[in-house]
XYZ file of C-alpha atoms in Angstrom:
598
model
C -39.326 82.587 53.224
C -36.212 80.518 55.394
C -38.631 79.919 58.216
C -41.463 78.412 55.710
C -38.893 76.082 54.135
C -37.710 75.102 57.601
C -41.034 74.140 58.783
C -41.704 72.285 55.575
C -38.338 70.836 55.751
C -39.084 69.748 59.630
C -42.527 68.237 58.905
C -41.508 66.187 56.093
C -38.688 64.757 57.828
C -40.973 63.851 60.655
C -43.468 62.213 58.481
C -40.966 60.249 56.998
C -39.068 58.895 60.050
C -42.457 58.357 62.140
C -42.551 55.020 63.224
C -45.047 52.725 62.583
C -47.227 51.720 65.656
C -49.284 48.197 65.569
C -50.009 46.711 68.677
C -52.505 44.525 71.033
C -53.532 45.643 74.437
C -55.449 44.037 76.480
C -58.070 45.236 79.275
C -56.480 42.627 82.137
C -53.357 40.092 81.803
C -55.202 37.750 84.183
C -58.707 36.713 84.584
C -61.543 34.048 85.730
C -62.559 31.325 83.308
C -66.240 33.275 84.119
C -64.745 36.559 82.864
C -64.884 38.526 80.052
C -61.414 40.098 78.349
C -61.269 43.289 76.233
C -58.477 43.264 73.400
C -57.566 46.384 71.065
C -55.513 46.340 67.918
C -54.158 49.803 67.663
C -51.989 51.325 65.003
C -51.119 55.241 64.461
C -51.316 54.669 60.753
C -54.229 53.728 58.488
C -53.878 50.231 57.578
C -55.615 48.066 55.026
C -56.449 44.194 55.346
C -56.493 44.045 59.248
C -56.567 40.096 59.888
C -57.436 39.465 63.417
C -55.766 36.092 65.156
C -57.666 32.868 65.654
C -59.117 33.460 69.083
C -60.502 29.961 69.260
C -57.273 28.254 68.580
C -56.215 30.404 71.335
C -58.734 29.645 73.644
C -61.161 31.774 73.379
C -64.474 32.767 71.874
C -65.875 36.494 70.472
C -68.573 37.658 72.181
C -68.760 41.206 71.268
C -67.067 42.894 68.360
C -65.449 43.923 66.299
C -65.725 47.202 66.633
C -64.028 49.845 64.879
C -62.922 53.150 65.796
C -60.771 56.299 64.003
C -59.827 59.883 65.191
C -57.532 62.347 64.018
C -56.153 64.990 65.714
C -54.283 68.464 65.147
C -52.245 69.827 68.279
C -49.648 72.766 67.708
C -49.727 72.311 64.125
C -49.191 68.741 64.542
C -51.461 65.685 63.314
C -52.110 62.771 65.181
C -54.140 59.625 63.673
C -55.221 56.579 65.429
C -57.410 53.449 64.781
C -58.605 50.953 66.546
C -60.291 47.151 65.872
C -61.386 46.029 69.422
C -63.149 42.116 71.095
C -64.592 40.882 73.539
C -63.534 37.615 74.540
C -64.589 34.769 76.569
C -62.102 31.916 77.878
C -62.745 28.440 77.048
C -60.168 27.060 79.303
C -58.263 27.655 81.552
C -53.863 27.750 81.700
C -51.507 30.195 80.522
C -52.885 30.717 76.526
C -51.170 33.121 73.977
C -53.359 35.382 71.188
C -51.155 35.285 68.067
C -50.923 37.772 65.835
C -53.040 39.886 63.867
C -51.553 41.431 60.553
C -51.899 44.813 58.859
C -50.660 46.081 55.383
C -49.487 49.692 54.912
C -47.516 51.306 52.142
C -46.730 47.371 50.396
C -45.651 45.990 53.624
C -46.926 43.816 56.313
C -47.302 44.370 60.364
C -47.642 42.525 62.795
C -48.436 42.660 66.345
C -46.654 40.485 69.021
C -48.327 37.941 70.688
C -49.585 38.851 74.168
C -49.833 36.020 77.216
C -52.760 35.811 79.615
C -53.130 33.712 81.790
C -56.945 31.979 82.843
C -57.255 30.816 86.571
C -60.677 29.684 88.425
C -63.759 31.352 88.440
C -64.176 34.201 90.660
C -67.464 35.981 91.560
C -67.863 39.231 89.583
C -69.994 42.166 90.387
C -70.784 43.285 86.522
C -69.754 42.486 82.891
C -68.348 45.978 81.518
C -67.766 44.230 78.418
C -71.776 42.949 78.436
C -72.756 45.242 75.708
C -69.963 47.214 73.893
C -72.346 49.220 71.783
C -73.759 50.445 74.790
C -71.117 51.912 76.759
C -73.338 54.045 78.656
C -74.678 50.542 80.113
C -71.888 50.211 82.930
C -72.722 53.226 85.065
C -76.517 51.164 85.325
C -75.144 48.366 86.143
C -73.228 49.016 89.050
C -75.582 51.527 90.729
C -78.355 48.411 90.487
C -77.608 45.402 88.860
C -74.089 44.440 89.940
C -75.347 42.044 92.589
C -78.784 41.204 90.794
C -77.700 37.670 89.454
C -76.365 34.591 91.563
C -75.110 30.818 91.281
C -75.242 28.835 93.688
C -73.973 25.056 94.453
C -75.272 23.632 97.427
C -74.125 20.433 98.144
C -75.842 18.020 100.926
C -72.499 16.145 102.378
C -69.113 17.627 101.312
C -67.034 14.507 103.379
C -68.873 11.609 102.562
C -67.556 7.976 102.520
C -66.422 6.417 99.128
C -69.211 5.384 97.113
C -71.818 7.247 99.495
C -74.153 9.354 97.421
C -73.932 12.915 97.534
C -76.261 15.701 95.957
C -75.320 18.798 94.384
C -78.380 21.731 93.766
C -77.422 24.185 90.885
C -79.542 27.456 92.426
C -79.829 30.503 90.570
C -81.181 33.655 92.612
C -82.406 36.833 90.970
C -82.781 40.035 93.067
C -86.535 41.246 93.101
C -85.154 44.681 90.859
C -84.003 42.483 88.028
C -85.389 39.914 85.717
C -83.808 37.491 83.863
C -84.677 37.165 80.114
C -82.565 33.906 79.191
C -79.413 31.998 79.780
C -77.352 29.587 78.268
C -74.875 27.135 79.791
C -71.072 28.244 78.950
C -69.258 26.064 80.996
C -70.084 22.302 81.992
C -69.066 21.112 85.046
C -66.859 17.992 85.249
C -66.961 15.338 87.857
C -64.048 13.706 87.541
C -63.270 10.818 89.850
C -67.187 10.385 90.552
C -70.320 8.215 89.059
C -72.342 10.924 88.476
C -76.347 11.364 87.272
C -77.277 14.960 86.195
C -81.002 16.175 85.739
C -81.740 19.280 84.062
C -84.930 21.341 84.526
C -86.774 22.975 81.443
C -87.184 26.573 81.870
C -91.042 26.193 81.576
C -91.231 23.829 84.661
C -89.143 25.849 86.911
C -90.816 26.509 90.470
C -89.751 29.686 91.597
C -89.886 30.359 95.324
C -89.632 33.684 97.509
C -86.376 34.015 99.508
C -84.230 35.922 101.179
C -80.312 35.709 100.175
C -77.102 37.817 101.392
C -80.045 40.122 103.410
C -82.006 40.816 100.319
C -85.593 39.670 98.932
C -84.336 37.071 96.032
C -86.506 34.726 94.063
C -85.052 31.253 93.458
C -85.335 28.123 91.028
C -83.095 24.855 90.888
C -82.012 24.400 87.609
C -80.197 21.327 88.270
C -80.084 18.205 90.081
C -76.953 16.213 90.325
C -76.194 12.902 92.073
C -72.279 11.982 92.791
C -70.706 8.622 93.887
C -67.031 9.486 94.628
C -64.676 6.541 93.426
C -62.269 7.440 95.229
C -60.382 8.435 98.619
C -59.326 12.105 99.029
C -59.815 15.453 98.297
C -61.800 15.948 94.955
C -62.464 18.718 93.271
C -65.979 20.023 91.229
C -65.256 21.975 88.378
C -68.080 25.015 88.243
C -71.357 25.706 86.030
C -71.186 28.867 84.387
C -74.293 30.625 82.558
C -74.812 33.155 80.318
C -77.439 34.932 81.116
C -79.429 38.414 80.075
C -80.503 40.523 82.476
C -83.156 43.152 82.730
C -82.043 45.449 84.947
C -83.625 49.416 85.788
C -81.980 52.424 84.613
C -83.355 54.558 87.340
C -85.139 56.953 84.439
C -88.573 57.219 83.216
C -89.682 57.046 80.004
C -92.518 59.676 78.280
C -94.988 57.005 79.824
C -93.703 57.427 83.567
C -92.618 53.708 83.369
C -88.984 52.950 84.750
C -86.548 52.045 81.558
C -84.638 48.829 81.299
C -81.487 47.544 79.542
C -80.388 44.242 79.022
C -77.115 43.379 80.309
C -75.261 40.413 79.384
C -73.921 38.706 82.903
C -71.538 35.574 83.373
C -71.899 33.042 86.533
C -70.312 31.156 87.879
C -71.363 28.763 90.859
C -67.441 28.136 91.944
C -65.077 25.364 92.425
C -65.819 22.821 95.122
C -63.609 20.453 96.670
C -65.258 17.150 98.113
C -63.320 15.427 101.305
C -63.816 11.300 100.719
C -63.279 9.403 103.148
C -61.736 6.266 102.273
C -64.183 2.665 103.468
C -62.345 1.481 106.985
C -60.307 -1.450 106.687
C -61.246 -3.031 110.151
C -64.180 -5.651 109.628
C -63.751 -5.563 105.432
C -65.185 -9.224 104.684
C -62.317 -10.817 102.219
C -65.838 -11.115 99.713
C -66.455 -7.203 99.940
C -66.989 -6.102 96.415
C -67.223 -2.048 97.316
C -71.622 -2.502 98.137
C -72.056 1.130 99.891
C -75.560 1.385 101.670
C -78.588 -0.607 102.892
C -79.788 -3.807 101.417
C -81.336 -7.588 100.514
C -80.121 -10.346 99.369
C -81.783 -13.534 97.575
C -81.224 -16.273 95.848
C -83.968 -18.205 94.433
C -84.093 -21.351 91.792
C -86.800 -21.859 89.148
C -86.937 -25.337 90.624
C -85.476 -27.638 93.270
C -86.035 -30.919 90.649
C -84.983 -31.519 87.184
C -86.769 -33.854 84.903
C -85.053 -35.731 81.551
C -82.239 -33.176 81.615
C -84.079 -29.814 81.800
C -82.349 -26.957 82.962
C -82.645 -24.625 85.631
C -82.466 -20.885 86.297
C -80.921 -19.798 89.555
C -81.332 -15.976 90.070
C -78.939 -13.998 92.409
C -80.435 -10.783 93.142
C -80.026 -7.547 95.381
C -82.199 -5.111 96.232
C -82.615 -1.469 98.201
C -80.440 1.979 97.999
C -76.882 2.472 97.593
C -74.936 2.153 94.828
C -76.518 -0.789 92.842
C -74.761 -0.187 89.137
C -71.310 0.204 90.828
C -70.577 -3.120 92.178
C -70.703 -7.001 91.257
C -72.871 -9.874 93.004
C -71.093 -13.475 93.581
C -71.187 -15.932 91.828
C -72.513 -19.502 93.052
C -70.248 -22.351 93.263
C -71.807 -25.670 91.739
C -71.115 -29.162 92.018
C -69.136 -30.527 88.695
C -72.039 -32.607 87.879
C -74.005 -29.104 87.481
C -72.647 -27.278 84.634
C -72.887 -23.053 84.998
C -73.641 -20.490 82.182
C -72.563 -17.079 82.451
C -75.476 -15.156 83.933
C -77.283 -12.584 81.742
C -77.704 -9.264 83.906
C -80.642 -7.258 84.371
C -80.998 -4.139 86.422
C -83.890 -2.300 87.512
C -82.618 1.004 89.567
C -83.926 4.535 89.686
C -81.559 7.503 90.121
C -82.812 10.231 92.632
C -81.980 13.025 94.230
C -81.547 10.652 97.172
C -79.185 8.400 95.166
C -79.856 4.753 93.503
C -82.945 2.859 94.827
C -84.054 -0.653 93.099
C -82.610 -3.898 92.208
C -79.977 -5.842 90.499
C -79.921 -9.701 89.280
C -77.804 -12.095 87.788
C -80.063 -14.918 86.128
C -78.000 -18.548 85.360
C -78.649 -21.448 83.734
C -77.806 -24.753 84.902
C -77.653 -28.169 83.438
C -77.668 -31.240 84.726
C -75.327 -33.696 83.728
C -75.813 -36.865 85.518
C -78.868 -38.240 87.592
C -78.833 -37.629 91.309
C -79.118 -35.511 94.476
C -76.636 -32.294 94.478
C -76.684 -29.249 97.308
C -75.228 -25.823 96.175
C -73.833 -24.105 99.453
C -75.157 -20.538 100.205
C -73.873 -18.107 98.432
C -72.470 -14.587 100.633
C -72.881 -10.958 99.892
C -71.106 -8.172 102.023
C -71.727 -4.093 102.332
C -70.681 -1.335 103.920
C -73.890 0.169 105.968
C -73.965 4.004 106.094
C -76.068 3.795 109.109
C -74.219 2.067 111.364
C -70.776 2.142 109.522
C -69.855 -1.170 109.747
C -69.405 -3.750 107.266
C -72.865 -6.356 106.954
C -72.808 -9.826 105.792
C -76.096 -11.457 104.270
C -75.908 -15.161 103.197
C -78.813 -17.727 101.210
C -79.733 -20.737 102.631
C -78.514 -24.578 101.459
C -80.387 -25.167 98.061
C -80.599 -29.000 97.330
C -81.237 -30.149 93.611
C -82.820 -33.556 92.577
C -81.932 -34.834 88.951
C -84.585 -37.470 88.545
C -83.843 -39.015 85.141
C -80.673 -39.842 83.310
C -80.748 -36.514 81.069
C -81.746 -36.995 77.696
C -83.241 -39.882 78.433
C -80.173 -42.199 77.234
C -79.284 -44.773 79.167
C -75.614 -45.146 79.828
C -73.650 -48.306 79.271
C -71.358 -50.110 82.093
C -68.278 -48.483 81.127
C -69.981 -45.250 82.250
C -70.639 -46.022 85.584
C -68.609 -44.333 87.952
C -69.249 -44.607 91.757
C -72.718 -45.944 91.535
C -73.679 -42.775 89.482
C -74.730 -43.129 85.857
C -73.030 -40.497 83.520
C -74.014 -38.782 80.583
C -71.549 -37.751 78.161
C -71.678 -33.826 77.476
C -71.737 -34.434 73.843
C -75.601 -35.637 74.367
C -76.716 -33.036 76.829
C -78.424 -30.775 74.479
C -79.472 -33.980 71.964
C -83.122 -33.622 72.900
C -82.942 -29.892 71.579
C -83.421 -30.674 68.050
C -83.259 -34.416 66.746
C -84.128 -34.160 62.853
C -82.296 -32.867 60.281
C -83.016 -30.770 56.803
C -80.585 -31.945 54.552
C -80.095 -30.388 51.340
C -78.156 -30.920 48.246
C -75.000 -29.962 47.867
C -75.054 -29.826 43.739
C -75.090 -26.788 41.674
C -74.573 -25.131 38.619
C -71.074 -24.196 37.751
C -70.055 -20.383 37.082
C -68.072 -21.285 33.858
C -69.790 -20.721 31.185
C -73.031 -19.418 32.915
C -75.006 -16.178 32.368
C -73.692 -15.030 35.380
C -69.595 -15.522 33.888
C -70.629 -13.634 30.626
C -72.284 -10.886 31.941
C -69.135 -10.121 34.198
C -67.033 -10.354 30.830
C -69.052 -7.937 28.584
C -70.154 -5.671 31.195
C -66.619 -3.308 31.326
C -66.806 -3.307 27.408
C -70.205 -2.101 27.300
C -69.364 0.792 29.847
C -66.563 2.512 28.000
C -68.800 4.358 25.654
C -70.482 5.550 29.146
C -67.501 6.611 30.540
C -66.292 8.527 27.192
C -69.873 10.586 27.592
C -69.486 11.232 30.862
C -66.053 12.502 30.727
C -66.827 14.905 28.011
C -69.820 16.397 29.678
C -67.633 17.070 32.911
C -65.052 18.716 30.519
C -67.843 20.728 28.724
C -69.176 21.681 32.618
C -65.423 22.138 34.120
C -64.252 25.085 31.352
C -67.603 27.036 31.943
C -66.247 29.267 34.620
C -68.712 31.607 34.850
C -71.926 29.078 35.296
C -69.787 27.406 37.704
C -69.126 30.668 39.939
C -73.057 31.553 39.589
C -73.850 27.516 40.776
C -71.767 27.944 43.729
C -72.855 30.887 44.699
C -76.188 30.123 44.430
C -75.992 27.403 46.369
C -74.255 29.386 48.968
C -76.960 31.410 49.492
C -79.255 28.697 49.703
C -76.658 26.865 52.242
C -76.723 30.391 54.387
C -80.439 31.040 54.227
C -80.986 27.397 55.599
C -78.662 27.871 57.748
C -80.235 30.989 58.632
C -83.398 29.162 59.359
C -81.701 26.437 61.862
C -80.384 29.331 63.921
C -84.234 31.011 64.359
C -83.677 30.526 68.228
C -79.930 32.092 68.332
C -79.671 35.459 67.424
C -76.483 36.218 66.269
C -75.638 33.136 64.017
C -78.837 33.661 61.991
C -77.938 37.178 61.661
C -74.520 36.288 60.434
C -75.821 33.496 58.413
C -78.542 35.868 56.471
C -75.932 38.642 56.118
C -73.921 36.220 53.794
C -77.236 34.582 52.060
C -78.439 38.000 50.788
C -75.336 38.923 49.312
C -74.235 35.497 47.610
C -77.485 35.867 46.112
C -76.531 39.400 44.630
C -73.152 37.585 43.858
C -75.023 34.767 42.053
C -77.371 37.441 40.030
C -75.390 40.296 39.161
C -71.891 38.590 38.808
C -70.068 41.283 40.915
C -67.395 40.323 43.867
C -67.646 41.489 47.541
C -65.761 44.293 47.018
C -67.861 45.737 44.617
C -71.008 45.249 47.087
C -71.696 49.265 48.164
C -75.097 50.769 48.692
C -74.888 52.986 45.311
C -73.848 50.070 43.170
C -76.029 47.521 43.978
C -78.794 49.946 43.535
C -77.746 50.900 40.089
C -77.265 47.325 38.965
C -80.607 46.396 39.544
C -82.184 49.103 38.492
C -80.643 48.634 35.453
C -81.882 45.138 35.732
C -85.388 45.885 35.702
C -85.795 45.297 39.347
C -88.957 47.155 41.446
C -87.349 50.217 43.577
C -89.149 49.426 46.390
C -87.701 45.801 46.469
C -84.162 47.461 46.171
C -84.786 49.074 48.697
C -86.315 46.287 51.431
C -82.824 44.474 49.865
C -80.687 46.975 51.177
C -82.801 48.284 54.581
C -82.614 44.387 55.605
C -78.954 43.941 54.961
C -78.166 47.021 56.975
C -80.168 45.790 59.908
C -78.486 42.265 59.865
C -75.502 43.988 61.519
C -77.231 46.051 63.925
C -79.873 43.216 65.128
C -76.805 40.973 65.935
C -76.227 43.518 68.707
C -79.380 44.830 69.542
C -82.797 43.012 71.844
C -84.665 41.138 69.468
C -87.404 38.764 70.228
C -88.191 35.099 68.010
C -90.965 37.168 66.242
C -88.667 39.672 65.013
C -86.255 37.166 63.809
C -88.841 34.866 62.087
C -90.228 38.441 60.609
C -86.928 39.203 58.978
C -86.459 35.466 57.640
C -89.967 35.303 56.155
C -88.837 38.910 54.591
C -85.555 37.761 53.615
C -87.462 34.786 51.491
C -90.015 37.631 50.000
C -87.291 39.420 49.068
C -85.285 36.962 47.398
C -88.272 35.690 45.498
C -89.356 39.139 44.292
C -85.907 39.768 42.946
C -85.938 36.247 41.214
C -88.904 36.837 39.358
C -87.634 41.083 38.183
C -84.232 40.713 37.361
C -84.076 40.403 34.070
């Protein structure tokens, strides 16, 4: 009888003084901003309300999770208990970030976990995702006996020390190995091109020309799935932050099904195509014309005038244009100087230029008007335009010839009294250069009717008296609508539903978020219907409601089958006809109960 009370004595006092355990691990303290990080909330107790951090103000997104596991153990007479809420996570930067803390409650009082540091560097090149697929654990050994090297990207870039402002081209390759397919992708990480112009051309998946290759010793096939086209603004060494994809992989599990066909599993794979670091070369300073204006490349120059003669005043257009490849959008043309008895616009731009792979080809003009302002014979002086040539890398001048303008007639026809002679030369006053533009007026007059005492003045007097009895309605119905609780939970509730399941139906080409979003639809609908809270939202209870309700069993029963699969289908393969199937059910469904719930 001593040694019973002993024992009980002993394992009462230890179930008293064991401590509480709550705490985050993670799978890695450091990682690629193309890997994947594992977190687990553990705790040795059984806690209620776990509330997970904010991962995304963090830094990071879910990918996979939560999952949930529990075991309980008895060793020597002693009980152990542990539980477990685990993520995966992607990075969405990179730096030193922080996950906060998550929160449990046990026994009236709140845990916490501390917060845990990990720190994000550059991408790296990973042989497998073991994180891919968490509900498929048994995934991993496949991958790396045949898929960890099925799945490559791949910048290739055509000059990695080019001049400043010479074009450069970067390829985006993805190659597949010949024993996997890929199902889909999805870009995860954009590259940035800071420091460059740059031009980006993405290829649809439907129009990608796949070619036969060989890569790292191995048959690959290949696509481009980008085109790129740099200018670098500036001297030095530059860096090219990567492209990263998401992408799902079919890859063989070296069995056989009943069929004698080999199974595959789709594996969710990050990559990344790497940083890149650009050497520019700055433009050389020996030769620089003092009217360089940063022209990189080969091309023509022109300038050409509407006409060579002016008539009674009228204007003309001079056009300074240049034309071939280089960079056409990233520098300015001169400017003409004029005689000051030729007044000069400001030119109105036009360009013309077609981005390529090979860089900027076309043209580039500035058009300006010019006007006369006195009769007489005036020669504008050619006009320069300087580049740097990539061929020969040396700086090239181009220049127009002497253009000569005749003014026959004294514009606007006016002729100009002695006092504005000057020289010899006959001068028109600016005031009159644009008389012959428009010489007759449309006067009209200037009386009108005066707002006191109008229509006008006493409908603005009455019109706030008149709306008070409005206003006292109005106010009264709001009160009526405002102390209805009830019909106010049921109207935003329904409308949740409807918000979800149109949500639902925007997401019919993303898998998870229509899952998520239908999840929520079904059951503010039951919320809406029945008048019961989440909590109260088992299996067992919403069956009984209904039936009590008058609804048809075998609609209960589609209700609840399709709510269960919502959270299974957000992990599992599913193809755009199964998730249209279960959207078009979801609206059956929700009909069918409309029209039997009594």
């Amino acid at each position: 009888m001593k040694r019973i009370l002993i024992v009980i004595v002993a394992l009462i006092s230890s179930s008293i003084w064991a401590q509480v355990q709550f705490e985050a691990k993670l799978s890695k303290s450091s990682l690629g901003i193309n890997e994947r990080l594992r977190v687990d909330f553990t705790m040795n107790i059984d806690g209620d309300n776990f509330t997970p951090p904010n991962f995304e103000i963090s830094g990071f997104r879910i990918v996979g999770g939560p999952s949930q596991m529990v075991s309980q153990s008895w060793i020597n007479g002693r009980s152990s208990f542990n539980k477990s809420y685990s993520y995966v996570l992607m990075p969405l930067r990179k730096g030193n970030l922080v996950i906060k803390q998550a929160t449990i409650e046990y026994n009236d009082q709140v845990y916490k976990t501390n917060p845990i540091k990990v720190s994000v560097g550059d991408a790296v090149e990973e042989e497998y995702d073991p994180y891919a697929n968490p509900r498929r654990p048994n995934q991993r050994a496949v991958v790396t006996a045949v898929g960890k090297e099925g799945v490559h990207l791949v910048a290739e870039i055509s000059n990695s020390n080019p001049y400043v402002n010479e074009p450069i081209t970067i390829l985006y390759k993805i190659y597949v190995n010949s024993r996997t397919s890929v199902a889909g992708w999805r870009e995860s990480a954009k590259p940035k091109y800071e420091n460059f112009w740059s031009q980006s051309e993405s290829i649809d998946a439907d129009k990608l020309q796949v070619q036969n290759t060989i890569f790292k010793g191995e048959s690959y096939r290949m696509a481009v799935l980008r085109k790129t086209v740099l200018y670098p603004q500036k001297a030095g060494s530059l860096t090219i932050e990567p492209l990263a994809l998401d992408v799902e992989v079919e890859v063989p599990t070296g069995r056989v099904d009943l069929f004698g066909d080999i199974e595959k599993v789709i594996q969710n794979k990050r990559v990344a195509a790497g940083s890149k670091v650009i050497n520019v070369k700055p433009l050389p300073e020996a030769g620089k014309p003092a009217d360089f204006t940063g022209a990189v490349g080969k091309f023509d120059f022109i300038v050409m005038p509407s006409s060579t003669t002016s008539q009674n005043g009228e204007s003309i257009d001079l056009t300074v244009s240049v034309s071939g490849k280089g960079n056409l959008k990233l520098f300015d043309l001169p400017k003409p100087e004029m005689p000051s008895a030729l007044e000069l616009y400001d030119p109105a731009h036009s360009e013309n230029v077609t981005t390529t792979v090979g860089g900027m080809t076309g043209s580039i003009a500035d058009k300006y008007t010019i006007v006369p302002q006195s009769k007489g014979n005036y020669r504008i002086k050619p006009i320069q335009f300087s580049y740097f040539d990539l061929d020969s890398k040396t700086y090239k001048t181009l220049s127009s010839e002497n253009i000569d303008i005749k003014v026959l007639d004294d514009p606007s026809g006016t002729v100009a009294s002695k006092s504005a002679k000057n020289n010899g030369k006959v001068v028109v006053e600016k005031a009159k250069t644009f008389a012959f533009i428009k010489q007759k007026t449309n006067l009209q007059s200037g009386d009108s009717e005066a707002f006191l005492g109008s229509g006008l003045f006493y409908s603005l007097l009455f019109l706030p008296l008149l709306a008070i009895p409005l206003l006292v309605m109005v106010r009264r119905k709001k009160a009526a609508q405002d102390a209805d609780i009830v019909g106010n939970r049921i109207k935003k509730t329904n409308a949740l539903a409807k918000k979800y399941l149109s949500e639902a139906q925007s997401h019919l080409n993303n898998k998870e978020p229509f899952y998520i979003a239908l999840e929520k639809a079904m059951h503010n609908f039951l919320k809406a219907k029945l008048h019961i809270e989440t909590s109260e939202m088992s299996k067992e209870r919403i069956a009984e409601i209904l039936l009590s309700r008058n609804a048809n069993p075998e609609t209960i029963t589609e209700f609840i089958a399709l709510t269960e699969n919502c959270e299974f289908a957000r992990y599992a393969p599913s193809t755009s006809v199964s998730i249209q199937q279960d959207y078009n059910q979801a609206v059956e469904i929700i009909s069918s109960l409309e029209k039997q719930i009594s």
